[in-house]
Amino acid sequence: MRGTMRRACTAGLVVGVLVTGLTACTGDTDGHGTARETDRAAATACAKGTFTWARVTTRDRLTGVSDPERLGKGGALRNPVRRVYTPSPSVRADGPAPSAAEVLFSLGKRTGEIDSDARTLAEAGGETWSFTDVRQPAPELDDDRVTPRAAGEFVQYAGVREVSADFRYTCPDGRTVSGHARNWTVDIAGLTDCDERPDSALAREVARHACEQAGSDGPSPSGA
């Protein structure tokens, strides 16, 4: 029975975007209490642990891009923005760990995304942050379209600023669990002119996705 529980817990840790909670793999008892009591004791014993973060990285990720449209003068672009990447919160761990929301709360504090004096999300007095929402949906692609004001061959694009890092969680009794967390922050909307040199890493990616391909296919004008 213990082996079956261990396999189930391991599968739960590697599938999906959530790590299992501290109580997930502590269902065995010694005959002096229920599994629920044992779970509660294990969670309490490790609830005041500490996070250590490493390899914190921030990068802009392209989430959507349109086909190029050549305009003889400024005006609204008509081509839809197609999705090329779907950002989502992700927390993985190699053993029982705090909830994904708690992990993301710690990451948010580490990166400055969350400004709070609370040590944990549970101690934050009911405050909420979208950064800790493990069900946070990807931003829509066409919400903030940009209208060009001059002639050119334009590509509308969308992106996010994504932050990720490795963590180690240490319980007061010395037990540790390691893992990796990721979430997105800034919702980006932009416009690139294929006739001009890209001025950022994200714009260069847009050019590779749309401008260069359109150039090889022979773009057709879509406006005047």
Coordinates of C-alpha atoms in Angstrom, one line a residue:
M1 CA 0.0 0.0 0.0
R2 CA 2.8 2.4 0.9
G3 CA 4.5 1.7 -2.5
T4 CA 1.3 2.4 -4.3
M5 CA 0.8 5.7 -2.5
R6 CA 4.4 6.8 -3.3
R7 CA 4.0 6.1 -7.0
A8 CA 0.7 8.0 -7.1
C9 CA 2.2 11.0 -5.4
T10 CA 5.2 11.0 -7.7
A11 CA 2.9 11.0 -10.7
G12 CA 1.0 14.0 -9.2
L13 CA 4.2 15.9 -8.9
V14 CA 5.2 15.7 -12.6
V15 CA 1.9 15.9 -14.3
G16 CA 0.1 19.3 -14.6
V17 CA 1.1 22.7 -13.3
L18 CA 0.7 22.1 -9.6
V19 CA 2.9 20.5 -7.1
T20 CA 1.3 18.4 -4.5
G21 CA 0.7 19.9 -1.0
L22 CA 2.7 19.0 2.0
T23 CA 0.0 16.6 3.1
A24 CA -0.1 14.6 -0.1
C25 CA 2.3 11.8 0.7
T26 CA 1.9 11.5 4.4
G27 CA -1.1 9.1 4.6
D28 CA 0.6 6.3 6.7
T29 CA -0.2 6.0 10.4
D30 CA 1.4 4.1 13.3
G31 CA -1.9 3.0 14.8
H32 CA -2.1 5.9 17.2
G33 CA -4.0 8.4 14.9
T34 CA -5.9 8.8 11.7
A35 CA -4.2 9.5 8.3
R36 CA -5.7 13.0 8.4
E37 CA -4.2 13.7 11.8
T38 CA -0.8 12.5 10.5
D39 CA -1.2 14.7 7.4
R40 CA -2.0 17.7 9.6
A41 CA 1.0 17.1 11.8
A42 CA 3.4 16.8 8.9
A43 CA 2.1 19.9 7.3
T44 CA 2.4 21.9 10.5
A45 CA 5.9 20.7 11.1
C46 CA 7.0 22.0 7.7
A47 CA 4.8 25.0 7.3
K48 CA 7.4 27.5 8.6
G49 CA 10.1 26.4 6.2
T50 CA 12.2 28.7 4.0
F51 CA 12.6 29.1 0.3
T52 CA 16.0 29.6 -1.4
W53 CA 15.9 30.8 -5.0
A54 CA 18.5 30.4 -7.8
R55 CA 18.9 31.0 -11.5
V56 CA 16.2 33.6 -11.6
T57 CA 15.6 34.6 -15.2
T58 CA 13.3 37.1 -16.9
R59 CA 12.6 37.0 -20.6
D60 CA 10.1 38.4 -23.1
R61 CA 8.1 35.6 -24.9
L62 CA 6.3 36.0 -28.1
T63 CA 2.7 34.8 -27.7
G64 CA 1.1 35.9 -31.0
V65 CA 1.9 37.3 -34.3
S66 CA -0.1 38.4 -37.4
D67 CA 0.8 38.1 -41.1
P68 CA 2.3 41.3 -42.6
E69 CA 0.1 44.0 -44.0
R70 CA 1.5 46.6 -46.4
L71 CA -0.2 50.0 -45.9
G72 CA 0.3 53.0 -48.2
K73 CA -0.5 55.2 -45.3
G74 CA -1.4 54.8 -41.6
G75 CA -4.6 52.9 -40.6
A76 CA -6.0 50.0 -38.7
L77 CA -4.5 46.6 -39.4
R78 CA -6.9 43.8 -40.3
N79 CA -4.9 40.6 -40.1
P80 CA -5.7 38.6 -36.9
V81 CA -3.0 37.8 -34.4
R82 CA -2.4 34.0 -34.3
R83 CA -1.1 32.3 -31.2
V84 CA 2.4 30.9 -31.2
Y85 CA 2.9 30.3 -27.5
T86 CA 0.5 29.9 -24.5
P87 CA 2.0 31.1 -21.2
S88 CA 0.8 29.5 -18.0
P89 CA 1.9 29.3 -14.3
S90 CA 4.0 26.2 -13.7
V91 CA 5.4 24.7 -10.5
R92 CA 7.3 21.4 -10.4
A93 CA 8.9 19.7 -7.4
D94 CA 10.8 16.5 -6.7
G95 CA 8.9 15.8 -3.5
P96 CA 6.0 17.0 -1.2
A97 CA 6.1 20.8 -1.2
P98 CA 3.9 23.8 -0.3
S99 CA 1.1 24.6 -2.6
A100 CA 1.8 26.1 -6.0
A101 CA 0.3 29.4 -4.9
E102 CA 2.7 29.6 -1.9
V103 CA 5.6 28.8 -4.2
L104 CA 4.6 31.5 -6.6
F105 CA 4.0 34.0 -3.7
S106 CA 7.6 33.4 -2.7
L107 CA 8.9 33.8 -6.3
G108 CA 6.8 37.0 -6.6
K109 CA 8.4 38.4 -3.5
R110 CA 11.9 37.4 -4.7
T111 CA 11.4 39.1 -8.1
G112 CA 9.6 42.2 -6.8
E113 CA 6.3 41.3 -8.5
I114 CA 4.7 41.0 -5.1
D115 CA 5.1 43.7 -2.5
S116 CA 4.1 42.3 0.9
D117 CA 5.5 42.1 4.4
A118 CA 3.8 38.7 4.9
R119 CA 6.2 35.8 5.1
T120 CA 3.7 33.4 3.4
L121 CA 0.6 33.8 1.3
A122 CA -1.4 32.2 4.2
E123 CA -0.2 35.0 6.4
A124 CA -1.1 37.8 3.9
G125 CA -4.4 38.6 5.5
G126 CA -6.6 37.6 2.6
E127 CA -4.8 39.7 0.0
T128 CA -4.6 38.2 -3.4
W129 CA -2.3 38.6 -6.4
S130 CA -2.8 37.4 -10.0
F131 CA 0.8 36.1 -9.9
T132 CA -0.2 33.4 -7.4
D133 CA -3.2 32.3 -9.3
V134 CA -2.3 28.9 -10.8
R135 CA -5.3 29.1 -13.0
Q136 CA -4.4 32.5 -14.5
P137 CA -5.4 32.3 -18.1
A138 CA -3.1 33.5 -20.9
P139 CA -3.8 37.1 -22.0
E140 CA -6.0 37.6 -25.1
L141 CA -4.0 38.4 -28.3
D142 CA -6.1 41.2 -29.8
D143 CA -7.0 43.3 -26.7
D144 CA -4.4 46.1 -27.3
R145 CA -3.9 46.5 -31.0
V146 CA -1.6 49.2 -32.2
T147 CA -2.5 51.4 -35.1
P148 CA 0.4 52.5 -37.4
R149 CA 0.6 56.2 -38.3
A150 CA 2.7 55.9 -41.5
A151 CA 3.2 53.7 -44.6
G152 CA 5.1 50.4 -44.2
E153 CA 4.7 46.6 -44.0
F154 CA 3.5 46.0 -40.5
V155 CA 3.2 43.0 -38.2
Q156 CA 1.0 43.1 -35.1
Y157 CA 2.4 41.0 -32.2
A158 CA 1.7 40.1 -28.6
G159 CA 3.9 38.8 -25.8
V160 CA 4.5 38.5 -22.1
R161 CA 7.4 38.9 -19.7
E162 CA 8.0 35.5 -18.2
V163 CA 9.9 34.9 -15.0
S164 CA 11.3 31.5 -13.9
A165 CA 13.6 30.2 -11.2
D166 CA 14.8 27.1 -9.4
F167 CA 13.9 26.8 -5.7
R168 CA 14.8 24.7 -2.6
Y169 CA 12.3 24.5 0.2
T170 CA 13.8 23.6 3.6
C171 CA 11.6 22.5 6.5
P172 CA 12.5 23.4 10.1
D173 CA 13.5 19.7 10.7
G174 CA 16.0 19.9 7.8
R175 CA 13.9 18.0 5.1
T176 CA 14.3 19.7 1.7
V177 CA 12.5 19.6 -1.6
S178 CA 13.8 21.1 -4.9
G179 CA 11.8 22.4 -7.8
H180 CA 11.2 24.9 -10.5
A181 CA 8.6 27.7 -10.9
R182 CA 7.5 29.9 -13.8
N183 CA 4.8 32.5 -14.4
W184 CA 4.2 35.5 -16.6
T185 CA 3.9 39.2 -15.6
V186 CA 3.7 42.0 -18.2
D187 CA 1.2 41.7 -21.1
I188 CA 2.9 43.1 -24.2
A189 CA 1.4 44.5 -27.4
G190 CA 3.5 45.8 -30.2
L191 CA 4.0 46.6 -33.9
T192 CA 6.9 45.9 -36.1
D193 CA 7.7 47.4 -39.5
C194 CA 9.2 44.7 -41.7
D195 CA 11.0 47.5 -43.7
E196 CA 13.0 48.5 -40.6
R197 CA 15.7 46.8 -38.6
P198 CA 14.3 45.1 -35.4
D199 CA 15.4 46.9 -32.3
S200 CA 14.8 44.2 -29.7
A201 CA 15.0 40.5 -29.2
L202 CA 11.2 40.2 -29.3
A203 CA 11.0 42.3 -32.5
R204 CA 13.7 40.0 -34.1
E205 CA 11.6 37.0 -33.2
V206 CA 8.6 38.6 -34.8
A207 CA 10.6 39.3 -37.9
R208 CA 11.6 35.6 -38.1
H209 CA 8.1 34.4 -37.6
A210 CA 6.4 36.8 -40.1
C211 CA 8.6 39.2 -42.1
E212 CA 11.2 36.7 -43.3
Q213 CA 8.6 34.1 -44.2
A214 CA 6.5 36.6 -46.0
G215 CA 9.6 37.8 -47.9
S216 CA 10.3 34.3 -49.2
D217 CA 6.7 33.8 -50.1
G218 CA 6.3 37.2 -51.8
P219 CA 3.9 39.4 -49.6
S220 CA 0.8 40.7 -51.2
P221 CA -0.4 44.2 -50.3
S222 CA -3.5 44.3 -48.0
G223 CA -4.2 48.0 -47.9
A224 CA -3.6 51.4 -49.5

